[in-house]
Amino acid sequence: MNRQTTALFNQKKIRRRRNWLLLIGGILVGAAIVLALVGLVYVPHNPVLMHPPDRGLGPTSTYLLGTDQFGRDILSRIMRGASSALLVGLIAVGIGLSVGVPLGTLAGFVGQWTDEIIMRVMDALFAFPAILLAIAIVGMLGPGLGNTMIAIGIAYVPIFARLARAGVLSQKSSVYVEAAQSIGCSTARLLWKHILPNSLSPLIVQATITFGGAILAEAALSYLGLGVQPPEPSWGQMLNDAANYLSVAPWLAVFPGVMISLAVLGFNLLGDGLRDQLDPQRRTRAA
Amino acid sequence: MPYILRRLVSLGISLWLISILTFFIIHVVPGDPAMLILGTEASPTMLSQTRAALGLDRPLPEQYLTWLAGALRGDLGQSLRYRLPVSQLLVERLPVTVSLATLAMLLAIIIAIPWGIAAAIKEHSGFDFATLVLSQVGVALPAFWIGVLLMLFLAVQLRLFPTSGFVPWHKDPLMAWRSLTLPAIALGLPQIAVLVRLVRGSMLDELSKNHIATARAKGLPERIVVVRHALKGALIPTITMIGLQLGFLLGGSLIIEQVFALPGLGQLVVFAIYNRDIPLVQGLTMFIAALVIVVNFIVDLTYTFLDPRLSLWK
């Protein structure tokens, strides 16, 4: 095999793996979305109603994943928990994008002092471990689903601001931008119609991966009792409950953790798959 | 301006911005510390007296400057619940968190670097594929869930480790070691996954460079080529990542400390949040963010040892 064919063969090989990432990620994310949507309209049992006679049961035909210390159906609680997890991901990423992208775009496009000030603040915000920032914000705002979304969203602002700025900087000096400017295109139109669409791919990829991160953060906050409040179920809170019953009902600790991991894995794979799909020049080697 | 001076100025600015952000985050949020101390039954006069005693009746910029001046002297104020200086609580709790984070990071480094190198050398093999799959799965696992599972199997069922609590190093080093082992594994596993991917990627990049081809053409043994030539270049991104991961480690330890009931900074933060102990939340948040920035500053300086083109004084 000569060098060229080897290179071509390797590229084909890489291509094939890329599609796998997208496919598996897509299936996992799709399954999580279906579970969350179904959980909103139908659950096998009431997820918050306590039923003491059935407490601490292992998986049975009535309760497919068993019951918790109050006799509540684990499957139903996991389904309802999926809705909160995905909702937190959606809103938190939405906040991160809608605050971070305009800030980063402004910094990158205007440059000079505006850039310095915005980006130094973003860097400082980035120095706070995301989960610490989220804990501090939610602690001050008060626990609950809504405040969890806001807190995680704020923690993600600097990530999107940095990416948007990098995108604008790389596009700003392109010939097509100069061309648009020379025919009198307004700044707003230039940013919205030309620069932003061309720097969108890294943002889409990051948003997907951050979605998984938000699910992890929500689970952590709920584990600490700061996220979704009982009796509404959430995966993190279910794990916290399970930790108290490890010796008598170990299965309680298994299912919520598996769900968190699968959902996060799904979004990470989807993000990696999308990255390869949207930017074929990038080698998948550098992870 | 020499590199080290530039970095020092930027470190100073970052620390100052962190102090503003910390103060801002805590103070824009509604809540009255005076009512927290006295309870909801307190009379308005008592409330205003307490506010005055805590300095809360003064304008925000003045409050900030007073706090900053104290912080610069190492005085982060007084905890409302413990009635002790925040800095004293911090010093008491810090060793647990630092030991936990250091052990987790060491574990990750010891396992991830050789693993990543091996995967890069055997690119496209079954081992390499398994590495990629495992690292993807590892990144997705929540550290606190790993903690709960480890506790279930190794502490509750096999009784090899204590389920919770901590004995200080100076009292019983062996017991301290045992109580930190499971938390460090839980915290370290996701870090292993992140680092393995990075080391593998950077090694592959390095191995495809010209200087490696030259080294091989000179007839150097493969072991020397990999360890002395490729690894040195691959270490720069790895060390950067280790620095960046410190934030995640400290964040992760906040949760892991809850899982294993370890008396570290994480437990203190959660306690402070639950009790709305504002000076404590403020001091801890500021301290942890400053720690992350200072460690990353040190990481930046280590590049000068790895890359001969960089110098501290140029």
Coordinates of C-alpha atoms in Angstrom, one line a residue:
Chain A
M1 CA 0.0 0.0 0.0
N2 CA 1.6 3.3 -0.9
R3 CA 1.6 6.3 1.3
Q4 CA -1.4 8.0 -0.3
T5 CA -3.7 5.0 0.0
T6 CA -2.6 4.5 3.6
A7 CA -3.5 8.1 4.4
L8 CA -6.8 7.6 2.6
F9 CA -7.4 4.4 4.4
N10 CA -6.7 6.0 7.8
Q11 CA -9.0 8.9 7.0
K12 CA -11.8 6.4 6.2
K13 CA -11.1 4.6 9.4
I14 CA -11.3 7.9 11.4
R15 CA -14.5 8.8 9.5
R16 CA -16.1 5.5 10.5
R17 CA -15.3 6.0 14.2
R18 CA -16.7 9.5 14.1
N19 CA -20.0 8.2 12.9
W20 CA -20.1 5.7 15.7
L21 CA -19.6 8.5 18.3
L22 CA -22.5 10.4 16.8
L23 CA -24.7 7.4 16.5
I24 CA -24.2 6.0 20.1
G25 CA -24.3 9.5 21.5
G26 CA -27.5 10.2 19.6
I27 CA -29.1 7.0 20.7
L28 CA -28.3 7.6 24.4
V29 CA -29.4 11.2 24.3
G30 CA -32.5 10.3 22.3
A31 CA -33.4 7.6 24.9
A32 CA -32.9 10.1 27.8
I33 CA -35.2 12.6 26.0
V34 CA -37.9 10.0 25.4
L35 CA -37.7 8.8 29.0
A36 CA -38.0 12.4 30.2
L37 CA -40.9 13.2 27.9
V38 CA -42.8 9.9 28.8
G39 CA -42.0 10.6 32.5
L40 CA -44.0 13.9 32.2
V41 CA -47.2 12.2 30.9
Y42 CA -47.0 8.6 32.2
V43 CA -45.2 6.9 35.1
P44 CA -46.0 3.3 36.3
H45 CA -46.6 4.5 39.9
N46 CA -47.0 7.8 41.6
P47 CA -43.3 8.9 42.1
V48 CA -43.9 11.0 45.2
L49 CA -46.6 8.9 47.0
M50 CA -45.3 6.9 49.9
H51 CA -46.4 3.3 50.2
P52 CA -44.9 1.9 53.4
P53 CA -46.0 -1.7 53.0
D54 CA -43.9 -2.0 49.9
R55 CA -40.8 -0.2 51.2
G56 CA -37.3 -1.5 50.4
L57 CA -38.3 -4.1 47.8
G58 CA -35.8 -5.3 45.3
P59 CA -36.7 -5.4 41.6
T60 CA -40.0 -7.3 41.1
S61 CA -42.6 -7.6 38.3
T62 CA -44.7 -4.8 39.9
Y63 CA -41.7 -2.6 40.6
L64 CA -39.2 -3.2 37.9
L65 CA -36.4 -1.4 39.6
G66 CA -37.6 -2.0 43.2
T67 CA -38.8 0.5 45.7
D68 CA -37.1 3.0 48.1
Q69 CA -37.2 3.4 51.9
F70 CA -40.7 4.9 51.6
G71 CA -42.1 2.3 49.2
R72 CA -41.9 4.7 46.2
D73 CA -41.3 3.1 42.8
I74 CA -37.7 3.7 41.7
L75 CA -38.5 3.4 38.0
S76 CA -41.2 6.2 38.2
R77 CA -38.8 8.3 40.2
I78 CA -36.0 7.8 37.7
M79 CA -38.4 8.8 34.9
R80 CA -39.5 11.9 36.6
G81 CA -35.9 12.7 37.6
A82 CA -34.9 12.5 33.9
S83 CA -37.3 15.4 33.2
S84 CA -35.6 17.6 35.9
A85 CA -32.1 16.6 34.8
L86 CA -32.8 17.5 31.1
L87 CA -34.6 20.7 32.0
V88 CA -31.7 21.9 34.1
G89 CA -29.3 21.1 31.3
L90 CA -31.5 22.9 28.7
I91 CA -32.0 26.1 30.8
A92 CA -28.5 26.2 32.2
V93 CA -26.9 25.8 28.8
G94 CA -29.4 28.4 27.5
I95 CA -28.3 30.9 30.1
G96 CA -24.6 30.2 29.5
L97 CA -25.1 30.7 25.8
S98 CA -27.4 33.7 25.9
V99 CA -25.2 35.6 28.3
G100 CA -21.7 34.3 27.3
V101 CA -22.1 34.5 23.5
P102 CA -23.0 38.2 23.3
L103 CA -20.3 39.1 25.9
G104 CA -17.6 37.1 24.0
T105 CA -18.8 38.5 20.6
L106 CA -18.6 42.0 21.9
A107 CA -15.2 41.5 23.4
G108 CA -13.8 39.9 20.3
F109 CA -15.4 42.4 17.9
V110 CA -14.7 45.7 19.7
G111 CA -11.4 44.7 21.1
Q112 CA -9.1 46.9 23.2
W113 CA -10.4 47.9 26.6
T114 CA -13.8 46.4 26.2
D115 CA -12.1 43.1 25.4
E116 CA -9.7 43.4 28.3
I117 CA -12.4 44.2 30.8
I118 CA -14.9 41.6 29.7
M119 CA -12.3 38.8 29.4
R120 CA -10.5 39.5 32.7
V121 CA -13.8 39.3 34.5
M122 CA -14.6 36.0 32.6
D123 CA -11.2 34.7 33.5
A124 CA -11.8 35.5 37.2
L125 CA -15.2 33.9 37.0
F126 CA -13.5 30.8 35.5
A127 CA -11.2 30.5 38.4
F128 CA -14.1 29.5 40.7
P129 CA -14.7 25.7 40.4
A130 CA -18.0 25.6 38.6
I131 CA -19.6 23.5 41.3
L132 CA -18.4 25.9 44.0
L133 CA -19.8 28.9 42.2
A134 CA -23.1 27.0 41.7
I135 CA -23.2 26.0 45.4
A136 CA -22.5 29.6 46.5
I137 CA -25.1 31.1 44.1
V138 CA -27.8 28.5 44.9
G139 CA -26.9 28.8 48.6
M140 CA -27.5 32.6 48.5
L141 CA -30.6 32.4 46.2
G142 CA -32.1 29.5 48.1
P143 CA -32.4 25.8 47.1
G144 CA -34.7 24.7 44.4
L145 CA -34.9 23.6 40.7
G146 CA -35.2 27.2 39.3
N147 CA -32.2 28.6 41.2
T148 CA -30.2 25.5 40.4
M149 CA -30.6 26.2 36.7
I150 CA -29.6 29.9 37.2
A151 CA -26.6 29.0 39.3
I152 CA -25.3 26.4 36.9
G153 CA -26.0 28.7 33.9
I154 CA -24.0 31.5 35.5
A155 CA -21.1 29.1 36.1
Y156 CA -21.0 28.3 32.4
V157 CA -21.0 31.9 31.1
P158 CA -17.2 32.2 30.8
I159 CA -16.9 29.0 28.8
F160 CA -19.2 30.3 26.1
A161 CA -17.8 33.8 26.2
R162 CA -14.3 32.5 25.6
L163 CA -15.4 30.4 22.7
A164 CA -17.5 33.1 21.1
R165 CA -14.6 35.6 21.3
A166 CA -12.2 33.1 19.8
G167 CA -14.7 32.5 16.9
V168 CA -15.1 36.2 16.3
L169 CA -11.4 36.9 16.4
S170 CA -10.7 34.2 13.8
Q171 CA -13.4 35.5 11.5
K172 CA -12.9 39.2 11.9
S173 CA -10.0 39.5 9.5
S174 CA -11.5 37.2 6.9
V175 CA -11.9 38.5 3.3
Y176 CA -15.7 37.9 3.4
V177 CA -16.0 40.1 6.4
E178 CA -14.0 42.9 4.7
A179 CA -16.1 42.5 1.6
A180 CA -19.4 42.8 3.6
Q181 CA -18.0 45.8 5.4
S182 CA -17.0 47.4 2.1
I183 CA -20.5 47.2 0.7
G184 CA -21.8 49.0 3.8
C185 CA -23.1 46.1 5.9
S186 CA -24.0 47.3 9.4
T187 CA -22.1 46.0 12.4
A188 CA -25.2 44.3 13.9
R189 CA -25.9 42.6 10.6
L190 CA -22.3 41.7 10.1
L191 CA -22.1 40.0 13.5
W192 CA -25.5 38.3 13.3
K193 CA -25.6 37.2 9.6
H194 CA -21.9 36.7 8.8
I195 CA -19.6 36.2 11.8
L196 CA -21.8 34.3 14.2
P197 CA -23.0 31.6 11.8
N198 CA -19.4 31.0 10.8
S199 CA -18.2 30.5 14.4
L200 CA -21.2 28.4 15.4
S201 CA -19.8 24.9 15.2
P202 CA -17.5 25.1 18.3
L203 CA -20.4 26.6 20.2
I204 CA -22.7 23.8 19.2
V205 CA -20.2 21.2 20.3
Q206 CA -19.4 22.9 23.6
A207 CA -23.1 23.4 24.3
T208 CA -23.7 19.6 23.9
I209 CA -20.8 18.7 26.1
T210 CA -21.8 21.3 28.7
F211 CA -25.3 19.9 28.7
G212 CA -23.8 16.7 30.1
G213 CA -21.8 18.7 32.6
A214 CA -25.0 20.5 33.8
I215 CA -26.7 17.2 34.4
L216 CA -23.7 16.2 36.6
A217 CA -23.8 19.5 38.4
E218 CA -27.5 19.2 39.0
A219 CA -27.0 15.7 40.4
A220 CA -24.3 17.0 42.7
L221 CA -26.3 20.0 43.9
S222 CA -29.3 17.7 44.5
Y223 CA -27.1 15.2 46.3
L224 CA -26.1 18.1 48.7
G225 CA -29.8 18.9 49.1
L226 CA -29.5 22.2 47.3
G227 CA -31.1 21.3 44.0
V228 CA -34.5 19.7 43.3
Q229 CA -36.4 19.7 46.6
P230 CA -38.2 16.6 48.0
P231 CA -40.7 15.1 47.5
E232 CA -40.0 15.8 43.8
P233 CA -37.4 13.2 42.7
S234 CA -34.0 13.9 41.2
W235 CA -31.2 11.5 40.4
G236 CA -28.7 13.1 42.8
Q237 CA -31.1 13.3 45.7
M238 CA -32.0 9.6 45.1
L239 CA -28.3 8.8 45.4
N240 CA -28.1 10.7 48.7
D241 CA -31.1 8.8 50.1
A242 CA -29.5 5.5 48.9
A243 CA -26.2 6.2 50.8
N244 CA -28.1 5.9 54.0
Y245 CA -29.5 2.4 53.2
L246 CA -26.4 0.9 51.6
S247 CA -26.3 -2.2 53.7
V248 CA -30.1 -3.0 53.4
A249 CA -31.0 -1.8 49.9
P250 CA -27.8 -1.6 47.8
W251 CA -29.8 -1.4 44.5
L252 CA -31.0 2.0 45.4
A253 CA -27.5 3.3 44.8
V254 CA -27.1 1.6 41.4
F255 CA -29.9 2.8 39.1
P256 CA -29.8 6.6 39.6
G257 CA -26.0 6.5 39.2
V258 CA -26.3 4.4 36.0
M259 CA -28.8 6.9 34.6
I260 CA -26.6 10.0 35.4
S261 CA -23.6 8.2 33.8
L262 CA -25.5 7.1 30.6
A263 CA -27.0 10.6 30.1
V264 CA -23.7 12.4 30.6
L265 CA -21.9 9.8 28.4
G266 CA -24.5 10.3 25.7
F267 CA -24.0 14.1 25.6
N268 CA -20.2 13.7 25.7
L269 CA -20.2 11.3 22.8
L270 CA -22.8 13.4 20.8
G271 CA -20.5 16.4 21.4
D272 CA -17.4 14.6 20.2
G273 CA -19.3 13.1 17.2
L274 CA -20.7 16.6 16.3
R275 CA -17.2 18.1 16.5
D276 CA -15.9 15.6 14.0
Q277 CA -18.9 16.0 11.8
L278 CA -18.9 19.8 11.8
D279 CA -15.1 20.1 11.5
P280 CA -13.8 17.3 9.3
Q281 CA -10.3 18.8 9.2
R282 CA -9.8 18.3 12.9
R283 CA -7.9 15.1 13.7
T284 CA -9.6 13.0 16.3
R285 CA -6.2 12.1 17.7
A286 CA -5.8 15.1 20.1
A287 CA -8.5 14.2 22.6
Chain B
M1 CA 8.8 43.2 30.9
P2 CA 10.2 39.8 32.0
Y3 CA 7.9 36.8 31.8
I4 CA 7.7 36.3 35.5
L5 CA 6.9 40.0 36.1
R6 CA 4.1 39.9 33.5
R7 CA 2.7 36.8 35.1
L8 CA 2.9 38.4 38.6
V9 CA 1.0 41.5 37.5
S10 CA -1.7 39.4 35.8
L11 CA -1.9 37.2 39.0
G12 CA -2.4 40.3 41.1
I13 CA -5.2 41.5 38.8
S14 CA -6.9 38.1 38.8
L15 CA -6.8 37.9 42.6
W16 CA -8.3 41.4 42.9
L17 CA -11.1 40.6 40.4
I18 CA -11.9 37.4 42.3
S19 CA -12.3 39.4 45.5
I20 CA -14.7 41.8 43.8
L21 CA -16.7 38.9 42.2
T22 CA -16.9 37.0 45.5
F23 CA -18.1 40.0 47.4
F24 CA -20.6 40.8 44.6
I25 CA -22.0 37.3 44.4
I26 CA -22.6 37.1 48.1
H27 CA -23.9 40.7 48.6
V28 CA -26.3 41.1 45.7
V29 CA -28.3 38.2 47.0
P30 CA -31.2 38.9 49.4
G31 CA -30.9 37.8 53.0
D32 CA -30.2 39.5 56.3
P33 CA -27.3 38.1 58.4
A34 CA -28.4 40.1 61.4
M35 CA -31.8 38.3 61.4
L36 CA -29.9 35.1 61.0
I37 CA -27.9 35.7 64.1
L38 CA -30.8 37.0 66.2
G39 CA -33.6 35.0 64.8
T40 CA -37.0 36.2 63.4
E41 CA -38.3 37.3 66.8
A42 CA -35.6 40.1 67.1
S43 CA -36.8 43.7 67.5
P44 CA -35.9 46.2 64.8
T45 CA -33.6 48.1 67.3
M46 CA -31.6 45.0 68.1
L47 CA -31.4 44.1 64.3
S48 CA -30.1 47.6 63.5
Q49 CA -27.6 47.4 66.3
T50 CA -26.3 44.0 65.1
R51 CA -26.1 45.3 61.5
A52 CA -24.0 48.3 62.8
A53 CA -21.8 46.0 64.8
L54 CA -21.2 43.8 61.7
G55 CA -20.6 46.9 59.5
L56 CA -23.6 46.0 57.3
D57 CA -25.1 49.5 57.6
R58 CA -22.2 51.1 55.7
P59 CA -22.2 51.5 51.9
L60 CA -21.2 48.4 49.9
P61 CA -17.9 49.9 48.5
E62 CA -16.8 50.7 52.0
Q63 CA -17.8 47.3 53.3
Y64 CA -15.8 45.8 50.4
L65 CA -12.7 47.9 51.1
T66 CA -12.8 47.0 54.8
W67 CA -13.1 43.3 53.9
L68 CA -10.3 43.5 51.3
A69 CA -8.0 45.2 53.7
G70 CA -8.6 42.5 56.2
A71 CA -8.2 39.8 53.6
L72 CA -4.8 41.2 52.6
R73 CA -3.7 40.9 56.3
G74 CA -5.0 37.3 56.4
D75 CA -8.2 38.3 58.3
L76 CA -11.3 37.0 56.5
G77 CA -13.7 38.0 59.2
Q78 CA -15.6 36.1 61.9
S79 CA -17.9 33.1 61.2
L80 CA -21.4 33.9 62.4
R81 CA -22.1 30.3 63.5
Y82 CA -18.8 29.1 64.9
R83 CA -17.9 32.5 66.4
L84 CA -14.3 31.9 65.3
P85 CA -12.1 33.6 62.8
V86 CA -12.8 32.3 59.2
S87 CA -9.0 32.0 58.7
Q88 CA -8.7 29.8 61.7
L89 CA -11.4 27.4 60.5
L90 CA -9.8 27.4 57.1
V91 CA -6.4 26.4 58.4
E92 CA -8.0 23.7 60.5
R93 CA -9.9 22.2 57.6
L94 CA -7.4 22.7 54.8
P95 CA -5.1 19.7 55.5
V96 CA -8.0 17.2 54.8
T97 CA -9.0 18.8 51.5
V98 CA -5.4 19.3 50.4
S99 CA -4.5 15.6 51.3
L100 CA -7.6 14.4 49.4
A101 CA -7.0 16.4 46.3
T102 CA -3.3 15.6 46.3
L103 CA -3.8 11.9 46.7
A104 CA -6.5 11.9 43.9
M105 CA -4.3 13.8 41.6
L106 CA -1.2 11.6 42.3
L107 CA -3.3 8.5 41.7
A108 CA -4.5 10.0 38.4
I109 CA -1.0 11.0 37.3
I110 CA 0.6 7.6 38.3
I111 CA -2.0 5.7 36.4
A112 CA -2.8 8.0 33.5
I113 CA 0.6 8.9 32.2
P114 CA 2.0 5.3 31.6
W115 CA -1.5 4.3 30.3
G116 CA -1.8 7.2 27.9
I117 CA 1.8 6.5 26.6
A118 CA 1.1 2.8 26.1
A119 CA -2.2 3.6 24.2
A120 CA -0.4 6.0 21.9
I121 CA 2.4 3.6 21.1
K122 CA -0.2 0.9 20.3
E123 CA -2.5 3.3 18.3
H124 CA -5.4 1.5 16.6
S125 CA -4.9 -1.7 18.6
G126 CA -7.6 -3.3 20.8
F127 CA -5.9 -1.9 23.8
D128 CA -6.0 1.6 22.4
F129 CA -9.7 1.2 21.5
A130 CA -10.5 -0.1 25.0
T131 CA -8.6 2.9 26.4
L132 CA -10.8 5.3 24.4
V133 CA -14.0 3.6 25.5
L134 CA -13.0 3.4 29.1
S135 CA -11.9 7.0 29.2
Q136 CA -15.2 8.2 27.7
V137 CA -17.1 6.2 30.3
G138 CA -14.8 7.4 33.1
V139 CA -15.4 11.1 32.3
A140 CA -19.2 10.5 32.5
L141 CA -19.1 8.8 35.9
P142 CA -20.1 11.1 38.8
A143 CA -17.3 11.0 41.4
F144 CA -19.8 10.9 44.3
W145 CA -21.6 7.9 42.8
I146 CA -18.2 6.1 42.5
G147 CA -17.8 7.1 46.1
V148 CA -21.1 5.6 47.2
L149 CA -20.4 2.3 45.2
L150 CA -16.8 2.0 46.7
M151 CA -18.3 2.5 50.1
L152 CA -20.9 -0.1 49.4
F153 CA -18.5 -2.8 48.3
L154 CA -15.2 -2.1 50.1
A155 CA -16.4 -0.5 53.3
V156 CA -19.9 -1.8 54.0
Q157 CA -19.6 -5.4 52.6
L158 CA -15.9 -6.2 52.8
R159 CA -15.2 -3.9 55.7
L160 CA -11.7 -3.1 54.3
F161 CA -12.0 0.6 54.8
P162 CA -13.9 2.9 57.2
T163 CA -17.2 4.1 55.8
S164 CA -16.7 7.7 56.9
G165 CA -14.8 10.1 59.1
F166 CA -11.2 11.1 59.3
V167 CA -8.3 10.7 61.8
P168 CA -5.7 13.4 61.5
W169 CA -2.3 12.4 60.0
H170 CA -0.4 13.3 63.2
K171 CA -2.6 11.1 65.4
D172 CA -2.6 7.9 63.3
P173 CA -1.0 8.1 59.9
L174 CA -2.2 4.6 58.9
M175 CA -5.8 5.4 59.8
A176 CA -5.6 8.8 58.0
W177 CA -4.4 6.9 54.9
R178 CA -7.2 4.4 55.2
S179 CA -9.9 7.0 55.6
L180 CA -8.7 8.9 52.6
T181 CA -8.1 5.9 50.2
L182 CA -11.7 5.4 49.0
P183 CA -12.5 9.2 48.7
A184 CA -9.2 9.7 46.7
I185 CA -10.1 6.8 44.4
A186 CA -13.6 8.2 43.8
L187 CA -12.2 11.6 43.1
G188 CA -9.3 10.4 41.1
L189 CA -11.1 8.0 38.7
P190 CA -12.7 10.7 36.5
Q191 CA -9.3 12.5 36.5
I192 CA -7.6 9.4 35.2
A193 CA -10.1 9.3 32.3
V194 CA -9.4 12.9 31.4
L195 CA -5.7 12.6 31.7
V196 CA -5.4 9.3 29.7
R197 CA -7.2 10.9 26.8
L198 CA -4.9 14.0 26.9
V199 CA -1.6 12.1 27.3
R200 CA -2.5 9.7 24.5
G201 CA -3.5 12.6 22.2
S202 CA -0.4 14.7 23.0
M203 CA 1.9 11.7 22.7
L204 CA 0.5 10.9 19.2
D205 CA 1.0 14.5 18.2
E206 CA 4.6 14.5 19.4
L207 CA 5.4 11.1 17.9
S208 CA 4.4 12.4 14.5
K209 CA 6.9 15.3 14.7
N210 CA 10.1 15.7 12.7
H211 CA 12.4 15.6 15.7
I212 CA 11.1 12.2 16.6
A213 CA 11.9 11.0 13.1
T214 CA 15.4 12.4 13.4
A215 CA 15.9 10.7 16.8
R216 CA 14.8 7.4 15.3
A217 CA 17.0 7.9 12.2
K218 CA 19.9 8.4 14.5
G219 CA 19.3 4.9 15.7
L220 CA 18.2 5.7 19.2
P221 CA 16.4 2.9 21.0
E222 CA 12.6 3.3 20.9
R223 CA 12.4 3.5 24.7
I224 CA 14.7 6.6 24.7
V225 CA 12.8 8.1 21.7
V226 CA 9.5 7.8 23.6
V227 CA 10.6 8.7 27.1
R228 CA 13.2 11.3 26.5
H229 CA 12.0 13.0 23.3
A230 CA 8.3 12.5 22.8
L231 CA 7.2 12.6 26.5
K232 CA 8.9 15.8 27.2
G233 CA 6.9 17.6 24.6
A234 CA 3.7 15.8 25.6
L235 CA 4.1 16.8 29.2
I236 CA 3.4 20.5 28.6
P237 CA -0.3 20.1 27.7
T238 CA -0.5 17.4 30.4
I239 CA 0.8 19.7 33.1
T240 CA -1.5 22.5 31.9
M241 CA -4.4 20.1 32.2
I242 CA -3.3 19.0 35.7
G243 CA -3.3 22.7 36.7
L244 CA -6.8 23.2 35.2
Q245 CA -8.1 20.1 36.8
L246 CA -7.3 21.4 40.2
G247 CA -10.4 23.5 40.1
F248 CA -12.4 20.4 39.3
L249 CA -10.7 18.4 42.0
L250 CA -11.5 21.0 44.6
G251 CA -15.0 21.2 43.3
G252 CA -15.3 17.5 43.4
S253 CA -13.9 17.2 46.9
L254 CA -16.7 19.5 48.1
I255 CA -19.1 16.7 47.2
I256 CA -16.9 13.7 48.1
E257 CA -16.3 15.1 51.6
Q258 CA -20.0 15.0 52.1
V259 CA -20.2 11.4 50.9
F260 CA -17.5 10.2 53.3
A261 CA -18.1 12.7 56.1
L262 CA -14.6 14.1 55.9
P263 CA -14.1 17.3 57.9
G264 CA -12.5 19.4 55.0
L265 CA -13.2 22.7 53.3
G266 CA -16.1 21.1 51.3
Q267 CA -18.0 20.1 54.4
L268 CA -17.4 23.6 55.8
V269 CA -18.7 25.3 52.6
V270 CA -21.9 23.2 52.7
F271 CA -22.3 23.9 56.4
A272 CA -21.8 27.7 55.8
I273 CA -24.3 27.7 52.9
Y274 CA -27.0 25.8 54.9
N275 CA -26.5 28.3 57.8
R276 CA -26.2 31.4 55.6
D277 CA -22.9 32.1 57.4
I278 CA -22.0 34.9 55.0
P279 CA -18.4 35.7 56.2
L280 CA -17.6 32.0 56.1
V281 CA -19.1 31.5 52.6
Q282 CA -17.3 34.6 51.4
G283 CA -13.9 33.7 52.9
L284 CA -14.0 30.1 51.7
T285 CA -15.1 31.0 48.1
M286 CA -12.4 33.6 47.8
F287 CA -9.8 31.3 49.3
I288 CA -10.6 28.3 47.0
A289 CA -10.7 30.5 43.8
A290 CA -7.4 32.2 44.9
L291 CA -5.9 28.7 45.4
V292 CA -6.8 27.7 41.9
I293 CA -5.3 30.9 40.4
V294 CA -2.1 30.6 42.4
V295 CA -1.6 26.9 41.4
N296 CA -2.2 27.7 37.8
F297 CA 0.4 30.5 38.1
I298 CA 2.9 28.0 39.4
V299 CA 2.0 25.7 36.6
D300 CA 2.7 28.5 34.1
L301 CA 6.1 28.9 35.6
T302 CA 7.0 25.2 35.3
Y303 CA 6.7 25.5 31.5
T304 CA 10.0 27.4 31.6
F305 CA 11.7 24.2 32.8
L306 CA 10.1 22.0 30.2
D307 CA 10.5 24.3 27.1
P308 CA 14.0 25.7 26.7
R309 CA 12.6 28.5 24.5
L310 CA 10.8 30.0 27.5
S311 CA 12.6 31.8 30.3
L312 CA 11.4 33.4 33.5
W313 CA 13.5 36.5 32.9
K314 CA 12.8 37.1 29.2

